mmCIF file of C-alpha atoms and ligand atoms in Angstrom:
data_model
loop_
_atom_site.group_PDB
_atom_site.id
_atom_site.type_symbol
_atom_site.label_atom_id
_atom_site.label_comp_id
_atom_site.label_asym_id
_atom_site.label_seq_id
_atom_site.Cartn_x
_atom_site.Cartn_y
_atom_site.Cartn_z
ATOM 1 C CA MET A 1 99.010 -217.922 -2.531
ATOM 2 C CA SER A 2 100.106 -218.354 -6.129
ATOM 3 C CA SER A 3 98.494 -221.083 -8.236
ATOM 4 C CA LYS A 4 101.256 -221.012 -10.900
ATOM 5 C CA GLY A 5 102.250 -224.602 -11.400
ATOM 6 C CA SER A 6 99.790 -225.774 -8.728
ATOM 7 C CA ASN A 7 97.921 -228.233 -10.904
ATOM 8 C CA GLY A 8 97.280 -230.529 -8.022
ATOM 9 C CA THR A 9 100.528 -232.399 -8.295
ATOM 10 C CA SER A 10 102.605 -230.662 -5.604
ATOM 11 C CA ALA A 11 102.487 -232.294 -2.171
ATOM 12 C CA GLY A 12 100.322 -230.358 0.311
ATOM 13 C CA LYS A 13 98.680 -228.214 -2.329
ATOM 14 C CA PRO A 14 94.966 -228.715 -2.947
ATOM 15 C CA LYS A 15 94.134 -230.250 -6.314
ATOM 16 C CA LEU A 16 92.364 -227.780 -8.585
ATOM 17 C CA ALA A 17 92.333 -229.741 -11.839
ATOM 18 C CA VAL A 18 88.957 -230.632 -13.374
ATOM 19 C CA ASN A 19 87.755 -232.308 -16.526
ATOM 20 C CA VAL A 20 84.884 -230.794 -18.491
ATOM 21 C CA GLY A 21 83.532 -233.296 -21.002
ATOM 22 C CA GLY A 22 87.024 -234.403 -22.023
ATOM 23 C CA ILE A 23 88.739 -231.018 -21.697
ATOM 24 C CA GLN A 24 91.413 -231.270 -19.010
ATOM 25 C CA MET A 25 91.810 -227.982 -17.126
ATOM 26 C CA ILE A 26 94.512 -227.125 -14.554
ATOM 27 C CA ASN A 27 91.852 -225.283 -12.539
ATOM 28 C CA PRO A 28 88.094 -224.659 -12.920
ATOM 29 C CA VAL A 29 88.266 -221.015 -14.004
ATOM 30 C CA THR A 30 87.515 -219.990 -17.563
ATOM 31 C CA THR A 31 86.144 -216.917 -19.306
ATOM 32 C CA ALA A 32 82.606 -216.178 -20.452
ATOM 33 C CA SER A 33 82.488 -215.765 -24.219
ATOM 34 C CA GLY A 34 82.318 -212.143 -25.319
ATOM 35 C CA THR A 35 83.976 -210.763 -22.207
ATOM 36 C CA PHE A 36 87.579 -211.764 -22.947
ATOM 37 C CA GLY A 37 87.953 -211.112 -26.677
ATOM 38 C CA PHE A 38 90.313 -213.618 -28.281
ATOM 39 C CA GLY A 39 92.699 -213.500 -25.318
ATOM 40 C CA THR A 40 95.050 -210.929 -26.887
ATOM 41 C CA GLU A 41 93.158 -208.045 -25.299
ATOM 42 C CA TYR A 42 93.738 -209.435 -21.796
ATOM 43 C CA ALA A 43 97.256 -210.824 -22.189
ATOM 44 C CA PRO A 44 98.836 -207.605 -20.802
ATOM 45 C CA TYR A 45 96.926 -208.118 -17.538
ATOM 46 C CA VAL A 46 96.535 -211.895 -17.217
ATOM 47 C CA ASP A 47 98.992 -214.771 -17.612
ATOM 48 C CA LEU A 48 96.758 -216.802 -19.930
ATOM 49 C CA ASN A 49 98.620 -219.994 -18.962
ATOM 50 C CA ARG A 50 97.127 -219.714 -15.472
ATOM 51 C CA LEU A 51 93.538 -220.084 -16.694
ATOM 52 C CA GLY A 52 91.721 -223.413 -16.767
ATOM 53 C CA ALA A 53 90.571 -222.602 -20.305
ATOM 54 C CA ILE A 54 89.765 -219.613 -22.507
ATOM 55 C CA VAL A 55 86.335 -219.369 -24.093
ATOM 56 C CA VAL A 56 86.779 -216.896 -26.912
ATOM 57 C CA LYS A 57 84.415 -214.331 -28.452
ATOM 58 C CA GLY A 58 81.484 -215.830 -30.337
ATOM 59 C CA THR A 59 82.306 -216.780 -33.912
ATOM 60 C CA THR A 60 80.043 -217.037 -36.950
ATOM 61 C CA LEU A 61 80.754 -218.251 -40.506
ATOM 62 C CA ALA A 62 80.825 -214.755 -42.016
ATOM 63 C CA PRO A 63 81.925 -211.523 -40.321
ATOM 64 C CA ARG A 64 79.087 -209.700 -38.572
ATOM 65 C CA ALA A 65 78.795 -205.952 -37.891
ATOM 66 C CA GLY A 66 76.497 -206.420 -34.887
ATOM 67 C CA ASN A 67 73.471 -204.433 -33.771
ATOM 68 C CA PRO A 68 72.889 -200.663 -33.889
ATOM 69 C CA THR A 69 74.544 -198.639 -31.122
ATOM 70 C CA PRO A 70 74.322 -197.993 -28.197
ATOM 71 C CA ARG A 71 74.907 -201.647 -27.359
ATOM 72 C CA LEU A 72 75.815 -201.485 -23.675
ATOM 73 C CA VAL A 73 74.131 -199.890 -20.693
ATOM 74 C CA GLU A 74 74.953 -200.234 -17.006
ATOM 75 C CA THR A 75 72.189 -201.322 -14.667
ATOM 76 C CA PRO A 76 72.113 -201.802 -10.880
ATOM 77 C CA ALA A 77 74.626 -204.619 -10.248
ATOM 78 C CA GLY A 78 74.849 -205.518 -13.913
ATOM 79 C CA VAL A 79 75.133 -204.653 -17.588
ATOM 80 C CA LEU A 80 72.692 -204.954 -20.476
ATOM 81 C CA ASN A 81 74.284 -205.771 -23.845
ATOM 82 C CA SER A 82 72.834 -206.016 -27.315
ATOM 83 C CA ILE A 83 76.056 -206.651 -29.257
ATOM 84 C CA GLY A 84 74.445 -208.883 -31.874
ATOM 85 C CA LEU A 85 77.407 -211.246 -32.306
ATOM 86 C CA GLN A 86 79.756 -208.696 -33.862
ATOM 87 C CA ASN A 87 82.861 -210.666 -34.887
ATOM 88 C CA PRO A 88 85.356 -210.951 -37.768
ATOM 89 C CA GLY A 89 84.188 -214.405 -38.929
ATOM 90 C CA VAL A 90 85.647 -217.872 -38.594
ATOM 91 C CA ASP A 91 88.332 -217.506 -41.284
ATOM 92 C CA HIS A 92 89.794 -214.481 -39.550
ATOM 93 C CA PHE A 93 89.632 -216.305 -36.232
ATOM 94 C CA ILE A 94 91.498 -219.315 -37.624
ATOM 95 C CA ASP A 95 94.115 -217.226 -39.463
ATOM 96 C CA GLU A 96 94.762 -214.528 -36.846
ATOM 97 C CA ALA A 97 93.580 -215.509 -33.361
ATOM 98 C CA LEU A 98 94.296 -219.244 -33.243
ATOM 99 C CA PRO A 99 98.010 -218.956 -34.104
ATOM 100 C CA TYR A 100 98.418 -216.398 -31.316
ATOM 101 C CA LEU A 101 96.589 -218.614 -28.812
ATOM 102 C CA ALA A 102 98.707 -221.601 -29.854
ATOM 103 C CA GLY A 103 101.600 -219.843 -28.104
ATOM 104 C CA PHE A 104 99.929 -220.516 -24.734
ATOM 105 C CA ASP A 105 99.445 -223.736 -22.839
ATOM 106 C CA VAL A 106 95.732 -223.299 -22.226
ATOM 107 C CA PRO A 107 92.733 -225.098 -23.756
ATOM 108 C CA VAL A 108 90.909 -222.877 -26.265
ATOM 109 C CA ILE A 109 87.132 -223.298 -26.429
ATOM 110 C CA VAL A 110 85.428 -221.638 -29.390
ATOM 111 C CA ASN A 111 81.904 -220.288 -28.991
ATOM 112 C CA ILE A 112 79.950 -220.784 -32.237
ATOM 113 C CA SER A 113 76.675 -219.259 -33.472
ATOM 114 C CA GLY A 114 74.641 -219.531 -36.629
ATOM 115 C CA ASP A 115 71.410 -218.462 -38.314
ATOM 116 C CA THR A 116 70.671 -222.059 -39.308
ATOM 117 C CA VAL A 117 71.437 -225.584 -38.101
ATOM 118 C CA GLU A 118 73.648 -225.969 -41.159
ATOM 119 C CA ASP A 119 75.724 -222.926 -40.089
ATOM 120 C CA TYR A 120 76.543 -224.606 -36.764
ATOM 121 C CA ALA A 121 77.501 -227.845 -38.534
ATOM 122 C CA ARG A 122 79.782 -226.015 -40.979
ATOM 123 C CA LEU A 123 81.478 -224.101 -38.166
ATOM 124 C CA ALA A 124 82.055 -227.331 -36.252
ATOM 125 C CA ASP A 125 83.593 -228.915 -39.323
ATOM 126 C CA ARG A 126 85.805 -225.921 -40.095
ATOM 127 C CA LEU A 127 87.078 -225.494 -36.527
ATOM 128 C CA SER A 128 87.698 -229.214 -36.029
ATOM 129 C CA GLN A 129 90.029 -229.208 -38.989
ATOM 130 C CA ALA A 130 91.846 -226.046 -37.940
ATOM 131 C CA GLY A 131 93.787 -227.648 -35.085
ATOM 132 C CA GLY A 132 94.481 -225.951 -31.756
ATOM 133 C CA VAL A 133 90.852 -225.994 -30.630
ATOM 134 C CA ALA A 134 90.119 -227.922 -27.416
ATOM 135 C CA GLY A 135 86.337 -227.782 -27.603
ATOM 136 C CA LEU A 136 83.287 -226.055 -29.035
ATOM 137 C CA GLU A 137 80.743 -224.070 -27.054
ATOM 138 C CA VAL A 138 77.504 -224.125 -29.035
ATOM 139 C CA ASN A 139 75.725 -220.831 -28.454
ATOM 140 C CA ILE A 140 71.999 -221.438 -28.745
ATOM 141 C CA SER A 141 71.212 -218.719 -26.239
ATOM 142 C CA CYS A 142 72.147 -215.285 -27.627
ATOM 143 C CA PRO A 143 69.082 -213.064 -27.030
ATOM 144 C CA ASN A 144 70.259 -210.340 -29.457
ATOM 145 C CA VAL A 145 69.811 -211.855 -32.920
ATOM 146 C CA LYS A 146 66.769 -212.281 -35.162
ATOM 147 C CA LYS A 147 67.712 -215.760 -36.403
ATOM 148 C CA GLY A 148 69.259 -218.671 -34.510
ATOM 149 C CA GLY A 149 70.555 -217.931 -31.009
ATOM 150 C CA MET A 150 67.882 -218.030 -28.349
ATOM 151 C CA GLN A 151 65.238 -219.183 -30.856
ATOM 152 C CA PHE A 152 67.089 -222.504 -30.999
ATOM 153 C CA GLY A 153 67.842 -222.581 -27.291
ATOM 154 C CA SER A 154 64.282 -222.001 -26.146
ATOM 155 C CA ASP A 155 62.919 -224.989 -28.076
ATOM 156 C CA PRO A 156 64.166 -228.334 -26.689
ATOM 157 C CA ILE A 157 63.645 -230.068 -30.069
ATOM 158 C CA MET A 158 65.618 -227.430 -31.988
ATOM 159 C CA ALA A 159 68.300 -227.357 -29.282
ATOM 160 C CA ALA A 160 68.722 -231.100 -29.713
ATOM 161 C CA GLU A 161 68.817 -230.772 -33.513
ATOM 162 C CA VAL A 162 71.647 -228.219 -33.370
ATOM 163 C CA THR A 163 73.542 -230.408 -30.889
ATOM 164 C CA ARG A 164 73.217 -233.490 -33.105
ATOM 165 C CA ALA A 165 74.317 -231.542 -36.189
ATOM 166 C CA VAL A 166 77.455 -230.290 -34.422
ATOM 167 C CA LYS A 167 78.254 -233.697 -32.937
ATOM 168 C CA GLY A 168 77.953 -235.167 -36.427
ATOM 169 C CA LYS A 169 80.754 -232.939 -37.689
ATOM 170 C CA THR A 170 83.297 -233.004 -34.880
ATOM 171 C CA SER A 171 85.117 -235.257 -32.490
ATOM 172 C CA LEU A 172 85.917 -232.270 -30.241
ATOM 173 C CA PRO A 173 84.069 -232.020 -26.920
ATOM 174 C CA VAL A 174 80.779 -230.183 -27.467
ATOM 175 C CA ILE A 175 79.531 -227.861 -24.717
ATOM 176 C CA VAL A 176 76.054 -226.440 -25.255
ATOM 177 C CA LYS A 177 75.373 -222.980 -23.807
ATOM 178 C CA LEU A 178 71.836 -222.697 -22.465
ATOM 179 C CA SER A 179 69.464 -219.754 -22.156
ATOM 180 C CA PRO A 180 67.770 -218.740 -18.907
ATOM 181 C CA ASN A 181 64.927 -217.201 -20.940
ATOM 182 C CA VAL A 182 62.857 -220.375 -20.917
ATOM 183 C CA THR A 183 60.115 -221.884 -18.789
ATOM 184 C CA SER A 184 62.188 -224.976 -18.001
ATOM 185 C CA ILE A 185 65.953 -224.982 -18.518
ATOM 186 C CA VAL A 186 65.914 -228.603 -17.313
ATOM 187 C CA SER A 187 63.774 -229.686 -20.302
ATOM 188 C CA VAL A 188 66.275 -228.114 -22.719
ATOM 189 C CA ALA A 189 69.253 -229.601 -20.841
ATOM 190 C CA GLU A 190 67.708 -233.093 -20.943
ATOM 191 C CA LYS A 191 67.125 -232.983 -24.716
ATOM 192 C CA VAL A 192 70.602 -231.600 -25.400
ATOM 193 C CA ALA A 193 72.096 -234.368 -23.235
ATOM 194 C CA GLU A 194 70.118 -237.018 -25.153
ATOM 195 C CA ALA A 195 71.443 -235.507 -28.395
ATOM 196 C CA GLY A 196 75.015 -236.215 -27.282
ATOM 197 C CA ALA A 197 76.355 -233.014 -25.672
ATOM 198 C CA ASP A 198 79.520 -233.576 -23.640
ATOM 199 C CA ALA A 199 78.939 -230.677 -21.245
ATOM 200 C CA LEU A 200 76.688 -227.663 -20.640
ATOM 201 C CA SER A 201 77.350 -223.959 -20.051
ATOM 202 C CA LEU A 202 74.807 -222.008 -18.074
ATOM 203 C CA ILE A 203 73.570 -219.370 -17.994
ATOM 204 C CA ASN A 204 73.642 -216.892 -20.878
ATOM 205 C CA THR A 205 72.117 -213.463 -20.247
ATOM 206 C CA LEU A 206 68.588 -212.693 -19.114
ATOM 207 C CA LEU A 207 66.505 -210.675 -21.588
ATOM 208 C CA GLY A 208 65.868 -207.162 -20.280
ATOM 209 C CA MET A 209 65.591 -203.511 -21.229
ATOM 210 C CA SER A 210 66.168 -200.049 -19.873
ATOM 211 C CA ILE A 211 64.557 -196.710 -20.793
ATOM 212 C CA ASP A 212 66.239 -193.294 -20.696
ATOM 213 C CA THR A 213 63.888 -190.998 -18.806
ATOM 214 C CA LYS A 214 65.448 -187.907 -20.440
ATOM 215 C CA THR A 215 64.955 -188.972 -24.051
ATOM 216 C CA ARG A 216 61.980 -191.225 -23.168
ATOM 217 C CA ARG A 217 63.395 -193.847 -25.506
ATOM 218 C CA PRO A 218 65.026 -197.245 -24.871
ATOM 219 C CA PHE A 219 68.750 -196.907 -24.076
ATOM 220 C CA LEU A 220 69.807 -199.714 -26.402
ATOM 221 C CA GLY A 221 69.759 -199.340 -30.172
ATOM 222 C CA ASN A 222 68.216 -202.799 -30.399
ATOM 223 C CA VAL A 223 65.702 -201.913 -27.626
ATOM 224 C CA MET A 224 66.251 -205.116 -25.615
ATOM 225 C CA GLY A 225 69.435 -206.784 -24.477
ATOM 226 C CA GLY A 226 70.913 -209.474 -22.257
ATOM 227 C CA LEU A 227 71.476 -208.765 -18.567
ATOM 228 C CA SER A 228 74.684 -210.055 -16.964
ATOM 229 C CA GLY A 229 76.610 -209.343 -13.768
ATOM 230 C CA PRO A 230 75.998 -209.953 -10.050
ATOM 231 C CA ALA A 231 72.275 -209.139 -10.421
ATOM 232 C CA ILE A 232 71.688 -212.492 -12.166
ATOM 233 C CA ARG A 233 73.838 -214.696 -9.918
ATOM 234 C CA PRO A 234 71.036 -216.165 -7.759
ATOM 235 C CA VAL A 235 69.102 -217.087 -10.911
ATOM 236 C CA ALA A 236 72.186 -218.755 -12.382
ATOM 237 C CA VAL A 237 72.972 -220.677 -9.193
ATOM 238 C CA ARG A 238 69.365 -221.909 -9.064
ATOM 239 C CA MET A 239 69.555 -223.130 -12.668
ATOM 240 C CA VAL A 240 72.896 -224.899 -12.135
ATOM 241 C CA TRP A 241 71.349 -226.584 -9.080
ATOM 242 C CA GLN A 242 68.300 -227.785 -11.074
ATOM 243 C CA VAL A 243 70.247 -228.959 -14.120
ATOM 244 C CA TYR A 244 72.813 -230.781 -11.945
ATOM 245 C CA GLN A 245 69.963 -232.757 -10.370
ATOM 246 C CA ALA A 246 68.461 -233.710 -13.733
ATOM 247 C CA VAL A 247 71.384 -234.284 -16.105
ATOM 248 C CA LYS A 248 74.636 -236.138 -15.539
ATOM 249 C CA LEU A 249 76.843 -233.833 -17.631
ATOM 250 C CA PRO A 250 79.614 -231.517 -16.414
ATOM 251 C CA ILE A 251 78.428 -227.924 -16.118
ATOM 252 C CA ILE A 252 80.346 -224.682 -16.627
ATOM 253 C CA GLY A 253 78.502 -222.303 -14.298
ATOM 254 C CA MET A 254 78.411 -218.565 -14.913
ATOM 255 C CA GLY A 255 76.418 -215.471 -14.105
ATOM 256 C CA GLY A 256 77.811 -212.640 -12.010
ATOM 257 C CA ILE A 257 80.937 -214.303 -10.627
ATOM 258 C CA VAL A 258 83.194 -211.655 -9.075
ATOM 259 C CA THR A 259 84.933 -213.451 -6.209
ATOM 260 C CA ALA A 260 86.193 -216.916 -5.321
ATOM 261 C CA GLU A 261 83.243 -217.310 -2.937
ATOM 262 C CA ASP A 262 80.864 -216.721 -5.866
ATOM 263 C CA ALA A 263 82.687 -219.420 -7.832
ATOM 264 C CA ILE A 264 82.557 -221.864 -4.907
ATOM 265 C CA GLU A 265 78.794 -221.250 -4.664
ATOM 266 C CA PHE A 266 78.376 -222.412 -8.281
ATOM 267 C CA ILE A 267 80.591 -225.459 -7.651
ATOM 268 C CA LEU A 268 78.609 -226.433 -4.561
ATOM 269 C CA ALA A 269 75.435 -226.138 -6.672
ATOM 270 C CA GLY A 270 76.885 -228.595 -9.212
ATOM 271 C CA ALA A 271 79.244 -226.774 -11.570
ATOM 272 C CA THR A 272 82.497 -228.555 -12.476
ATOM 273 C CA ALA A 273 83.989 -225.313 -13.801
ATOM 274 C CA VAL A 274 83.055 -221.635 -13.728
ATOM 275 C CA ALA A 275 83.318 -218.731 -16.149
ATOM 276 C CA VAL A 276 84.069 -215.133 -15.230
ATOM 277 C CA GLY A 277 82.280 -212.669 -17.510
ATOM 278 C CA THR A 278 81.153 -209.127 -16.772
ATOM 279 C CA ALA A 279 83.653 -208.787 -13.894
ATOM 280 C CA ASN A 280 86.478 -208.837 -16.490
ATOM 281 C CA PHE A 281 85.295 -205.380 -17.615
ATOM 282 C CA VAL A 282 85.664 -203.992 -14.093
ATOM 283 C CA ASN A 283 88.898 -205.738 -13.108
ATOM 284 C CA PRO A 284 90.752 -207.530 -15.929
ATOM 285 C CA HIS A 285 92.609 -209.614 -13.332
ATOM 286 C CA THR A 286 89.417 -211.135 -11.861
ATOM 287 C CA THR A 287 89.986 -214.611 -13.333
ATOM 288 C CA ILE A 288 93.353 -214.991 -11.595
ATOM 289 C CA ASP A 289 92.010 -213.521 -8.344
ATOM 290 C CA VAL A 290 89.284 -216.185 -8.453
ATOM 291 C CA VAL A 291 91.807 -218.999 -9.128
ATOM 292 C CA GLU A 292 93.922 -217.887 -6.175
ATOM 293 C CA GLY A 293 90.872 -217.425 -3.946
ATOM 294 C CA ILE A 294 89.577 -220.925 -4.710
ATOM 295 C CA GLU A 295 92.969 -222.416 -3.862
ATOM 296 C CA LYS A 296 93.020 -220.448 -0.601
ATOM 297 C CA TYR A 297 89.474 -221.592 0.255
ATOM 298 C CA LEU A 298 90.413 -225.245 -0.285
ATOM 299 C CA TYR A 299 93.559 -224.859 1.771
ATOM 300 C CA GLU A 300 91.807 -223.075 4.652
ATOM 301 C CA ASN A 301 88.943 -225.570 4.709
ATOM 302 C CA GLY A 302 91.105 -228.680 4.529
ATOM 303 C CA VAL A 303 89.751 -229.771 1.135
ATOM 304 C CA SER A 304 92.439 -231.668 -0.769
ATOM 305 C CA ASP A 305 90.599 -231.882 -4.103
ATOM 306 C CA LEU A 306 88.177 -229.359 -5.588
ATOM 307 C CA ASN A 307 86.221 -232.199 -7.197
ATOM 308 C CA GLU A 308 84.948 -233.126 -3.703
ATOM 309 C CA LEU A 309 82.962 -229.874 -3.663
ATOM 310 C CA ILE A 310 81.125 -230.335 -6.970
ATOM 311 C CA GLY A 311 77.431 -230.552 -6.096
ATOM 312 C CA ALA A 312 78.234 -230.892 -2.384
ATOM 313 C CA ALA A 313 75.353 -228.584 -1.410
ATOM 314 C CA HIS A 314 72.903 -231.282 -2.548
ATOM 315 C CA GLY A 315 73.876 -233.314 0.522
HETATM 316 C C1 LIG B 1 75.901 -210.769 -28.319
HETATM 317 O O1 LIG B 1 76.820 -210.811 -29.150
HETATM 318 O O2 LIG B 1 74.848 -210.183 -28.551
HETATM 319 C C2 LIG B 1 76.063 -211.444 -26.984
HETATM 320 C C3 LIG B 1 76.393 -212.871 -27.113
HETATM 321 C C4 LIG B 1 75.433 -213.774 -26.417
HETATM 322 O O3 LIG B 1 74.528 -213.303 -25.707
HETATM 323 O O4 LIG B 1 75.551 -214.983 -26.560
#
């Protein structure tokens, strides 16, 4: 079943459209930042107009070279990465990537990171004025950097401070991306919600490491990295479930989504939308397969509107 044009308006077709904190999406499927580049890399394989939204590669104020190599290692049912926010900087993004993305009819969500609270505020300001940006995903959960990132996301007070600073500089919807590497993700979600976030993304990667038994040294140049892929899915579903119960904000759920059934699991736990990440590296068409599979699931189960399933597992 094709979902092209099936934005819930055709008679007999299930409605797939969702709204994430003010961002209207034709379906709930988006991309996890860092696994889909700036869209250009995937355009040969994916009709970008069929996605609910694109969340682009993490952007910082200045270009960043990233961490020492190797920066990726496969693990059972997953991948460890220690990229370190390698990216060409916000000016390059605005000048080169945004004009290309403007040629598509898909909301563009920009993932932003900084070393300081001020960095996040300046990025929010800059991107709000650029035009063509549908929303900001505030990354306070990268485990691979010495400053900012997870340091902000593991402290509810700091997480709230970053959120307030970004909200103070933009009228775009602000989605805060949370870390699973905390004692209580609910405590962080509650503070971020109080600080004015419009939506939440969860989860970022789980801190891990892997050692090469031949060299007897860590595989990754940065020693530790973030684990993603199917191995983390049950942890992510649990966290979406807990945050949905505690905070009345739309959630973009992610962590090891490969199939439509995986996506439906997140939606039943409380996610309004879902992001496909590591699976893009295995099959670049995964996002569209998931869109089509969700539509098929709704059709086969007599569900006329996807929104009826959000949080339905809570009874
Ligand atoms: C990285 O660039 O190290 C990964 C991004 C992230 O974990 O947020």
